[in-house]
Tab-separated table of C-alpha atoms in Angstrom:
chain	number	residue	atom	x	y	z
A	1	MET	CA	122.633	81.933	129.759
A	2	LYS	CA	126.128	80.519	129.095
A	3	LYS	CA	125.277	80.135	125.081
A	4	TYR	CA	124.544	83.838	125.545
A	5	ILE	CA	127.843	84.963	127.620
A	6	VAL	CA	130.090	83.267	124.941
A	7	SER	CA	128.118	84.509	121.698
A	8	TYR	CA	128.591	87.782	124.016
A	9	MET	CA	131.920	87.740	124.343
A	10	ILE	CA	133.070	86.579	121.266
A	11	SER	CA	131.070	89.688	119.630
A	12	ILE	CA	133.068	91.753	121.541
A	13	PHE	CA	136.314	90.372	120.747
A	14	LEU	CA	135.172	89.770	116.789
A	15	ALA	CA	133.929	93.822	116.952
A	16	LEU	CA	137.193	94.662	118.425
A	17	SER	CA	139.126	92.473	115.805
A	18	LEU	CA	137.142	93.729	112.994
A	19	LEU	CA	137.451	97.703	114.429
A	20	LEU	CA	141.049	97.271	114.611
A	21	GLY	CA	141.473	95.150	111.190
A	22	GLY	CA	139.085	98.196	109.265
A	23	ALA	CA	141.184	100.934	110.647
A	24	THR	CA	144.195	99.552	109.803
A	25	PHE	CA	143.345	98.481	106.551
A	26	TYR	CA	141.584	101.761	105.744
A	27	LEU	CA	145.170	103.867	106.946
A	28	PHE	CA	147.264	101.695	105.149
A	29	SER	CA	144.803	102.184	101.761
A	30	ARG	CA	144.850	105.904	102.527
A	31	SER	CA	148.460	106.267	103.008
A	32	TYR	CA	149.088	104.317	99.608
A	33	GLN	CA	146.741	106.095	97.608
A	34	ASN	CA	148.325	109.360	98.833
A	35	LEU	CA	152.076	108.320	98.226
A	36	GLN	CA	150.875	107.198	94.566
A	37	ARG	CA	149.056	110.425	93.908
A	38	GLN	CA	151.623	112.616	94.899
A	39	ASP	CA	154.256	110.245	92.517
A	40	MET	CA	151.318	110.801	89.853
A	41	GLU	CA	151.247	114.932	90.620
A	42	THR	CA	155.400	114.927	90.519
A	43	GLN	CA	155.369	113.112	86.775
A	44	LEU	CA	152.664	115.132	85.662
A	45	SER	CA	154.521	118.217	86.264
A	46	ILE	CA	157.304	117.096	84.630
A	47	VAL	CA	155.498	116.422	82.008
A	48	ALA	CA	153.565	119.112	81.717
A	49	SER	CA	156.662	121.546	81.804
A	50	THR	CA	158.569	119.472	78.948
A	51	HIS	CA	158.999	121.327	75.836
A	52	ILE	CA	157.169	119.093	73.438
A	53	THR	CA	156.428	119.535	69.347
A	54	ASP	CA	155.624	116.235	68.477
A	55	PHE	CA	152.730	114.264	71.003
A	56	ALA	CA	152.630	111.047	69.587
A	57	ALA	CA	156.459	110.887	69.053
A	58	PHE	CA	156.913	111.435	72.694
A	59	ALA	CA	153.878	109.282	73.702
A	60	LYS	CA	155.907	107.191	71.787
A	61	SER	CA	158.944	107.186	73.567
A	62	LEU	CA	157.642	106.776	76.820
A	63	SER	CA	155.808	103.191	75.914
A	64	ASP	CA	158.063	100.883	78.323
A	65	ALA	CA	157.294	103.693	81.346
A	66	PRO	CA	155.126	102.392	84.495
A	67	LEU	CA	153.009	105.211	83.734
A	68	ARG	CA	150.787	105.813	81.126
A	69	VAL	CA	150.951	109.176	79.297
A	70	THR	CA	147.785	110.387	76.811
A	71	PHE	CA	147.902	113.875	75.406
A	72	ILE	CA	144.606	114.709	74.492
A	73	ALA	CA	143.351	117.925	72.581
A	74	LYS	CA	140.819	120.085	73.773
A	75	ASN	CA	138.017	119.011	71.438
A	76	GLY	CA	138.734	115.525	72.712
A	77	THR	CA	140.956	113.884	70.009
A	78	VAL	CA	143.651	111.789	71.185
A	79	LEU	CA	147.324	113.376	69.989
A	80	GLY	CA	149.286	110.359	71.730
A	81	ASP	CA	149.346	107.901	73.729
A	82	SER	CA	152.183	105.494	75.227
A	83	TYR	CA	149.822	102.489	75.201
A	84	GLU	CA	148.616	103.335	71.682
A	85	ASP	CA	145.321	100.739	72.141
A	86	ASP	CA	141.826	100.692	70.403
A	87	GLU	CA	141.125	103.691	73.074
A	88	MET	CA	142.654	106.387	71.348
A	89	GLU	CA	140.220	106.316	68.871
A	90	GLU	CA	137.376	107.744	71.226
A	91	ASN	CA	136.535	111.188	72.299
A	92	HIS	CA	138.307	111.956	75.458
A	93	ALA	CA	136.604	114.909	76.321
A	94	GLN	CA	133.831	113.648	78.034
A	95	ARG	CA	136.147	111.889	80.668
A	96	PRO	CA	135.630	112.763	84.259
A	97	GLU	CA	139.208	113.773	85.025
A	98	ILE	CA	138.859	115.945	81.905
A	99	LEU	CA	135.930	117.534	82.833
A	100	GLN	CA	136.887	118.385	86.444
A	101	ALA	CA	140.318	119.472	85.202
A	102	GLN	CA	138.299	121.983	82.948
A	103	SER	CA	137.061	123.417	86.078
A	104	GLU	CA	139.499	122.961	88.794
A	105	GLY	CA	142.582	122.671	87.033
A	106	ILE	CA	143.520	118.942	87.952
A	107	GLY	CA	141.031	116.286	87.682
A	108	GLU	CA	140.986	112.874	88.736
A	109	SER	CA	139.044	109.685	88.786
A	110	VAL	CA	139.414	105.911	89.428
A	111	ARG	CA	137.878	103.485	86.884
A	112	ARG	CA	138.001	100.356	84.860
A	113	SER	CA	139.390	100.491	81.329
A	114	ALA	CA	137.113	99.443	78.390
A	115	THR	CA	140.524	97.950	76.589
A	116	ASP	CA	141.882	95.930	79.048
A	117	GLY	CA	139.881	95.609	81.941
A	118	GLN	CA	142.132	96.882	84.141
A	119	THR	CA	141.430	99.566	87.011
A	120	TYR	CA	143.501	102.945	86.833
A	121	ARG	CA	143.740	105.901	88.339
A	122	TYR	CA	144.022	108.849	86.190
A	123	LEU	CA	145.227	112.358	86.414
A	124	ALA	CA	145.329	115.146	84.375
A	125	LYS	CA	145.447	118.599	83.848
A	126	ALA	CA	146.588	121.235	81.040
A	127	TYR	CA	149.500	121.363	79.061
A	128	ASN	CA	148.870	124.164	77.302
A	129	ASP	CA	145.396	126.068	76.102
A	130	ALA	CA	144.533	123.380	73.383
A	131	VAL	CA	146.038	120.436	75.347
A	132	TRP	CA	145.464	118.342	77.864
A	133	VAL	CA	147.864	115.865	79.857
A	134	ARG	CA	146.945	112.898	81.215
A	135	ILE	CA	148.839	110.003	83.483
A	136	ALA	CA	147.305	106.883	84.080
A	137	ALA	CA	148.587	104.263	87.103
A	138	PRO	CA	147.177	100.748	86.904
A	139	GLN	CA	145.983	99.649	90.367
A	140	PHE	CA	146.957	95.900	90.443
A	141	GLY	CA	149.512	96.844	93.148
A	142	TYR	CA	146.676	98.280	94.960
A	143	GLU	CA	144.599	95.516	94.543
A	144	ASN	CA	146.910	93.013	95.652
A	145	MET	CA	147.612	94.724	98.443
A	146	GLN	CA	144.183	94.978	99.681
A	147	LEU	CA	143.644	91.333	99.342
A	148	SER	CA	146.704	90.854	101.343
A	149	ALA	CA	145.478	93.079	104.038
A	150	LEU	CA	142.102	90.938	104.213
A	151	ILE	CA	143.597	87.742	104.164
A	152	TRP	CA	145.695	89.573	107.262
A	153	ILE	CA	142.300	90.673	109.188
A	154	PHE	CA	140.252	87.188	108.437
A	155	LEU	CA	143.647	85.487	110.174
A	156	THR	CA	143.461	87.972	113.058
A	157	CYS	CA	139.593	87.858	113.363
A	158	ALA	CA	139.978	83.808	113.178
A	159	GLY	CA	142.739	83.742	116.099
A	160	VAL	CA	141.393	86.352	118.314
A	161	LEU	CA	137.618	84.303	117.585
A	162	LEU	CA	139.531	81.000	118.848
A	163	LEU	CA	140.785	82.594	122.077
A	164	SER	CA	137.451	84.301	122.647
A	165	LEU	CA	136.018	80.892	122.306
A	166	LEU	CA	138.024	79.384	124.759
A	167	THR	CA	137.867	82.872	127.392
A	168	ALA	CA	134.056	82.851	126.815
A	169	ARG	CA	133.495	79.442	127.904
A	170	LEU	CA	135.749	79.534	131.108
A	171	VAL	CA	134.154	82.580	132.573
A	172	ALA	CA	130.318	81.251	130.899
A	173	ARG	CA	130.825	77.717	132.980
A	174	ARG	CA	131.349	79.936	135.936
A	175	LEU	CA	128.275	82.076	135.819
A	176	SER	CA	126.200	79.923	134.131
A	177	GLN	CA	125.403	77.440	136.988
A	178	PRO	CA	124.118	80.173	139.710
A	179	VAL	CA	122.178	82.283	137.263
A	180	GLN	CA	120.581	79.034	135.952
A	181	ALA	CA	119.547	78.484	139.657
A	182	LEU	CA	117.999	81.570	140.247
A	183	ALA	CA	116.378	81.331	137.205
A	184	GLN	CA	114.775	78.292	138.346
A	185	ASP	CA	113.637	79.921	141.635
A	186	VAL	CA	111.888	82.871	139.545
A	187	GLU	CA	110.592	80.465	137.331
A	188	GLN	CA	109.199	78.424	140.559
A	189	ILE	CA	107.839	82.121	141.829
A	190	THR	CA	106.291	82.996	138.579
A	191	ALA	CA	104.293	79.536	138.565
A	192	GLY	CA	102.476	80.364	141.727
A	193	ASP	CA	104.606	78.784	144.176
A	194	TYR	CA	105.164	81.904	146.176
A	195	GLN	CA	106.841	79.857	149.098
A	196	THR	CA	110.272	79.642	146.983
A	197	VAL	CA	112.723	81.848	147.857
A	198	ALA	CA	115.376	83.384	145.512
A	199	GLY	CA	119.014	83.133	146.438
A	200	ALA	CA	122.633	83.820	144.951
A	201	HIS	CA	123.675	80.306	144.846
A	202	GLY	CA	127.315	81.222	145.956
A	203	LEU	CA	127.589	84.004	143.059
A	204	THR	CA	127.736	87.205	145.493
A	205	GLU	CA	126.978	89.535	142.436
A	206	LEU	CA	123.424	87.883	142.375
A	207	GLU	CA	122.940	88.636	145.549
A	208	PRO	CA	121.081	92.428	145.609
A	209	ILE	CA	119.225	90.694	142.652
A	210	ALA	CA	117.873	87.988	144.534
A	211	GLN	CA	116.669	90.034	147.667
A	212	ASN	CA	114.717	92.030	144.867
A	213	ILE	CA	113.250	89.084	143.665
A	214	ASN	CA	112.078	88.195	147.114
A	215	GLN	CA	111.023	92.049	148.121
A	216	MET	CA	109.324	92.421	144.864
A	217	LYS	CA	107.101	88.814	145.199
A	218	GLY	CA	106.402	90.095	148.798
A	219	THR	CA	104.874	93.552	146.930
A	220	LEU	CA	103.117	91.262	144.194
A	221	LEU	CA	101.466	88.888	146.682
A	222	GLN	CA	99.748	91.949	148.683
A	223	HIS	CA	98.267	93.596	145.225
A	224	ILE	CA	97.225	90.227	143.832
A	225	TYR	CA	95.471	89.874	147.377
A	226	GLN	CA	94.024	93.416	146.700
A	227	LEU	CA	93.210	93.258	142.921
A	228	ARG	CA	91.117	89.671	144.659
A	229	GLU	CA	89.545	91.410	146.830
A	230	GLN	CA	88.044	94.123	144.776
A	231	ASN	CA	87.287	91.917	141.884
A	232	THR	CA	85.286	89.935	143.907
A	233	LYS	CA	83.682	93.332	145.330
A	234	ILE	CA	83.461	94.392	141.709
A	235	ASN	CA	81.589	90.936	140.589
A	236	HIS	CA	79.190	91.345	143.507
A	237	ILE	CA	78.026	94.529	142.953
A	238	LEU	CA	77.444	93.753	138.898
A	239	ALA	CA	75.504	90.635	139.592
A	240	ALA	CA	73.316	92.546	142.327
A	241	MET	CA	72.466	95.497	139.776
A	242	ASN	CA	69.441	95.928	138.382
A	243	GLU	CA	70.575	97.858	135.867
A	244	GLY	CA	72.936	96.590	132.851
A	245	PHE	CA	76.522	97.633	132.879
A	246	VAL	CA	79.313	97.487	129.839
A	247	ALA	CA	82.292	98.883	129.845
A	248	LEU	CA	84.192	99.197	126.503
A	249	ASP	CA	88.405	99.469	125.874
A	250	ASP	CA	89.726	101.888	123.140
A	251	GLU	CA	89.418	99.005	121.107
A	252	ARG	CA	85.668	99.063	121.188
A	253	ARG	CA	86.652	95.652	123.442
A	254	ILE	CA	84.436	94.569	126.230
A	255	THR	CA	86.288	94.874	129.293
A	256	ILE	CA	83.357	94.531	131.842
A	257	ILE	CA	79.855	93.218	130.911
A	258	ASN	CA	77.158	91.781	133.829
A	259	GLN	CA	74.234	88.876	133.682
A	260	ARG	CA	71.651	92.231	133.747
A	261	ALA	CA	73.431	93.741	130.584
A	262	LYS	CA	73.190	90.765	128.140
A	263	GLU	CA	69.665	90.435	128.747
A	264	TYR	CA	68.655	93.453	127.930
A	265	LEU	CA	70.956	93.834	124.889
A	266	GLY	CA	69.747	90.226	123.862
A	267	LEU	CA	73.017	88.504	123.978
A	268	ALA	CA	74.044	85.111	123.872
A	269	SER	CA	75.521	83.739	127.826
A	270	ASP	CA	78.857	83.396	126.156
A	271	VAL	CA	79.870	86.734	125.146
A	272	GLN	CA	82.652	87.956	127.721
A	273	PRO	CA	85.513	90.517	128.193
A	274	GLY	CA	87.753	90.582	124.887
A	275	ASP	CA	84.637	90.482	122.608
A	276	LEU	CA	84.382	92.954	119.941
A	277	ILE	CA	80.857	95.029	120.296
A	278	VAL	CA	80.423	94.800	117.039
A	279	ARG	CA	80.274	91.348	116.378
A	280	VAL	CA	78.201	90.758	119.582
A	281	VAL	CA	75.630	93.718	119.186
A	282	GLN	CA	73.305	93.545	115.733
A	283	ASP	CA	70.946	96.983	116.876
A	284	ARG	CA	72.013	99.009	114.229
A	285	ARG	CA	70.485	102.159	116.520
A	286	LEU	CA	72.684	101.213	119.329
A	287	LEU	CA	76.078	101.130	117.003
A	288	GLU	CA	75.366	104.710	115.305
A	289	ALA	CA	74.823	105.605	118.657
A	290	LEU	CA	78.368	104.258	120.285
A	291	ASP	CA	79.972	105.666	117.010
A	292	GLN	CA	78.464	109.304	117.944
A	293	VAL	CA	79.499	108.998	121.702
A	294	TRP	CA	83.084	107.815	119.868
A	295	ASN	CA	83.682	110.596	117.580
A	296	ARG	CA	82.023	113.445	119.383
A	297	LYS	CA	83.426	112.417	123.488
A	298	GLU	CA	80.031	113.207	124.604
A	299	SER	CA	77.166	111.583	126.502
A	300	ALA	CA	73.581	109.928	124.615
A	301	PHE	CA	70.833	107.868	125.345
A	302	LEU	CA	68.520	105.511	123.342
A	303	ASP	CA	65.537	103.522	124.206
A	304	ARG	CA	64.821	100.108	122.764
A	305	ARG	CA	62.641	97.213	122.819
A	306	GLU	CA	63.988	93.613	124.251
A	307	ASN	CA	61.800	90.720	124.907
A	308	GLY	CA	58.750	92.839	125.483
A	309	ARG	CA	60.910	95.227	127.863
A	310	ASP	CA	61.347	98.776	127.435
A	311	ILE	CA	65.199	99.777	128.092
A	312	ARG	CA	67.148	102.748	127.839
A	313	VAL	CA	70.815	102.910	127.142
A	314	PHE	CA	72.698	105.734	128.535
A	315	ILE	CA	76.021	105.954	126.842
A	316	SER	CA	79.508	107.988	128.150
A	317	SER	CA	82.937	108.531	126.769
A	318	VAL	CA	85.557	108.053	129.853
A	319	ASP	CA	88.592	110.071	130.000
A	320	ARG	CA	91.230	107.175	129.342
A	321	GLY	CA	89.735	106.414	126.023
A	322	GLY	CA	86.668	104.427	125.890
A	323	ILE	CA	83.059	104.110	126.698
A	324	VAL	CA	80.358	102.636	129.049
A	325	LEU	CA	76.727	101.713	128.996
A	326	LEU	CA	74.009	102.071	131.748
A	327	LEU	CA	71.065	100.182	130.921
A	328	THR	CA	67.897	100.585	132.694
A	329	ASP	CA	64.136	98.451	132.134
A	330	VAL	CA	61.674	101.736	132.023
A	331	THR	CA	58.930	99.225	131.559
A	332	GLU	CA	57.263	100.143	134.679
A	333	SER	CA	57.941	103.782	134.376
A	334	LYS	CA	56.765	104.000	130.754
A	335	LYS	CA	53.469	101.839	131.961
A	336	MET	CA	52.708	104.536	134.812
A	337	GLU	CA	53.485	107.254	132.265
A	338	ARG	CA	50.535	105.896	130.162
A	339	MET	CA	48.181	105.200	133.259
A	340	ARG	CA	48.900	108.972	134.644
A	341	SER	CA	48.199	109.987	130.879
A	342	GLU	CA	44.392	107.903	131.104
A	343	PHE	CA	44.032	108.846	134.423
A	344	THR	CA	44.222	112.405	133.809
A	345	ALA	CA	42.103	111.937	130.502
A	346	ASN	CA	39.518	110.348	132.862
A	347	VAL	CA	39.448	112.709	135.460
A	348	SER	CA	39.218	115.580	133.262
A	349	HIS	CA	35.843	113.937	132.131
A	350	GLU	CA	34.458	113.372	135.467
A	351	LEU	CA	35.487	117.241	136.454
A	352	LYS	CA	33.614	118.238	133.414
A	353	THR	CA	30.597	115.972	134.106
A	354	PRO	CA	29.318	117.818	137.659
A	355	LEU	CA	30.609	121.218	136.417
A	356	THR	CA	28.339	121.090	133.176
A	357	SER	CA	25.455	119.850	135.591
A	358	ILE	CA	25.711	122.654	138.428
A	359	ARG	CA	26.221	125.046	135.511
A	360	GLY	CA	22.743	123.597	133.762
A	361	PHE	CA	21.021	124.124	137.242
A	362	VAL	CA	22.423	127.661	138.177
A	363	GLU	CA	21.123	128.947	134.789
A	364	THR	CA	17.768	127.306	135.510
A	365	LEU	CA	17.368	129.179	138.372
A	366	LEU	CA	18.915	132.874	136.847
A	367	ASP	CA	15.797	131.912	134.462
A	368	GLY	CA	13.463	132.314	136.931
A	369	ALA	CA	13.107	128.755	138.641
A	370	VAL	CA	14.410	130.855	141.564
A	371	LYS	CA	10.967	131.954	142.197
A	372	ASP	CA	9.447	128.488	142.724
A	373	GLU	CA	10.484	127.520	146.011
A	374	VAL	CA	9.981	123.962	145.378
A	375	ALA	CA	11.928	123.580	142.217
A	376	ALA	CA	14.790	125.830	143.334
A	377	GLN	CA	15.611	123.939	146.498
A	378	GLN	CA	15.393	120.959	144.370
A	379	PHE	CA	17.806	122.415	142.135
A	380	LEU	CA	20.526	123.529	145.093
A	381	GLN	CA	19.866	120.177	146.390
A	382	ILE	CA	21.182	119.069	143.384
A	383	ILE	CA	23.856	121.491	142.968
A	384	MET	CA	25.052	120.794	146.952
A	385	GLU	CA	25.306	116.715	145.430
A	386	GLU	CA	27.297	117.916	142.551
A	387	THR	CA	29.839	119.869	144.718
A	388	ASP	CA	30.211	117.177	147.117
A	389	ARG	CA	30.758	115.148	143.575
A	390	LEU	CA	34.017	117.366	142.731
A	391	SER	CA	35.285	117.403	146.245
A	392	ARG	CA	35.105	113.806	146.097
A	393	LEU	CA	36.973	113.409	143.085
A	394	ILE	CA	39.418	115.996	144.328
A	395	GLN	CA	40.353	113.823	147.195
A	396	ASP	CA	40.379	110.831	144.897
A	397	THR	CA	42.698	112.032	142.923
A	398	LEU	CA	44.996	113.210	146.071
A	399	GLU	CA	44.399	109.519	147.091
A	400	LEU	CA	45.509	108.377	144.066
A	401	SER	CA	48.760	111.017	144.187
A	402	ARG	CA	49.803	109.237	147.779
A	403	LEU	CA	49.237	105.493	146.406
A	404	GLU	CA	51.885	106.120	143.450
A	405	SER	CA	54.138	107.562	146.015
A	406	MET	CA	53.631	104.591	148.139
A	407	ALA	CA	52.918	107.224	151.179
A	408	SER	CA	49.678	105.071	152.427
A	409	ASP	CA	48.134	101.953	152.559
A	410	VAL	CA	44.768	100.987	149.887
A	411	GLN	CA	41.872	101.890	151.462
A	412	LEU	CA	38.668	99.870	150.383
A	413	ASP	CA	35.208	101.582	150.998
A	414	LEU	CA	32.005	99.776	150.275
A	415	PHE	CA	29.180	101.564	148.184
A	416	ASP	CA	25.361	101.125	147.561
A	417	MET	CA	25.003	101.281	143.951
A	418	ARG	CA	21.085	101.447	144.221
A	419	GLU	CA	21.758	105.655	145.588
A	420	ILE	CA	24.517	105.885	143.011
A	421	VAL	CA	21.998	104.431	140.018
A	422	GLU	CA	18.703	107.076	142.090
A	423	GLU	CA	21.297	110.224	141.718
A	424	VAL	CA	22.483	109.695	138.359
A	425	GLU	CA	18.543	109.218	137.387
A	426	GLN	CA	17.585	112.199	139.009
A	427	ILE	CA	20.175	114.093	137.527
A	428	THR	CA	19.642	113.221	134.068
A	429	ALA	CA	15.930	113.901	134.760
A	430	SER	CA	16.482	117.193	135.365
A	431	ALA	CA	18.697	118.255	132.449
A	432	ALA	CA	16.059	116.179	130.384
A	433	LYS	CA	13.017	118.243	131.535
A	434	LYS	CA	15.312	121.467	130.677
A	435	ALA	CA	15.615	120.424	126.910
């Protein structure tokens, strides 16, 4: 805290010093450049208004002048130069100041001379239709001024830095101790010591903060207790569920998973929230179904086998971005479906047998056996028995339906197998005689 205050105050003072020094440096440099340009424009106007017949001789007469004067033909040939250096042999048609003067009437550039390595400010304008006149001023005075200004700014910043360091240490010492004491109170509360009461420790400005911290501590305790109760309830519900439940976040990491889901998915017992579902589940069909739900934001389900059990997995997306899976053991349901299918086939066969027998005896009676009273009586008796058999089959079917719905208790009856065998023998004998 103390270091932060010292650094903060030093930064402020230093920034203000740099801002003030920079502004002073900019204004002074700008003023110097403007004065130099005005002086060069004046000199350029004087030279441009002078009647000159021999440009080389005129330029040579100005060799002792502080400004460099150059006369340049329109094709870029140097006609005369007060310095008479090697640069005269170069073509000046593409110099920046000449190009700007062609388009704007007067051209200016600041650049380093390739001959002597010094920086010059160039100013050029047309002398007449065939000649350009250019004036160059060396910038070493301006550069010396810049260096002096930078030294002044550096010394000023150093003084301000020293002063701000002393001031910041005094202020930091006054503020840091109470703040550090309050920080220790907050650390104890954060560590779980909710008996600690945050205080201002003699610094009046910290009293509202300490009060807010204590209020937040009370609110936090209340939320913690509520969350613990809710988590306990959720864990109890998930543990008591016969179904498996898995919740995934928007990164497909497991956020909730119960033990039943681990069993139904064949996962290891150490799988826990935070694991990526693609790393713990090896079922390709299940992962493809997750991709489908994720991309299309719709529900899906699939059936899978795990440890000899039939598991149905329902997958659905949630509004806040995520997926939930509900896994149900449908082994018994599928077993009941198979039994129901087999029972239906058996009932159909059992119903067909007495109906065929009744039809056969009715046809026999229609063929003339009705005239034989003894035979007719016997056939009608068999038809009656087959009708009773149909009635018993229907009653048994209804009884089985009630058993499936657990609507009644199982009732066991005794049967005389000899009577059943004699009945079957009688039916088959009659059919054999007809054949």
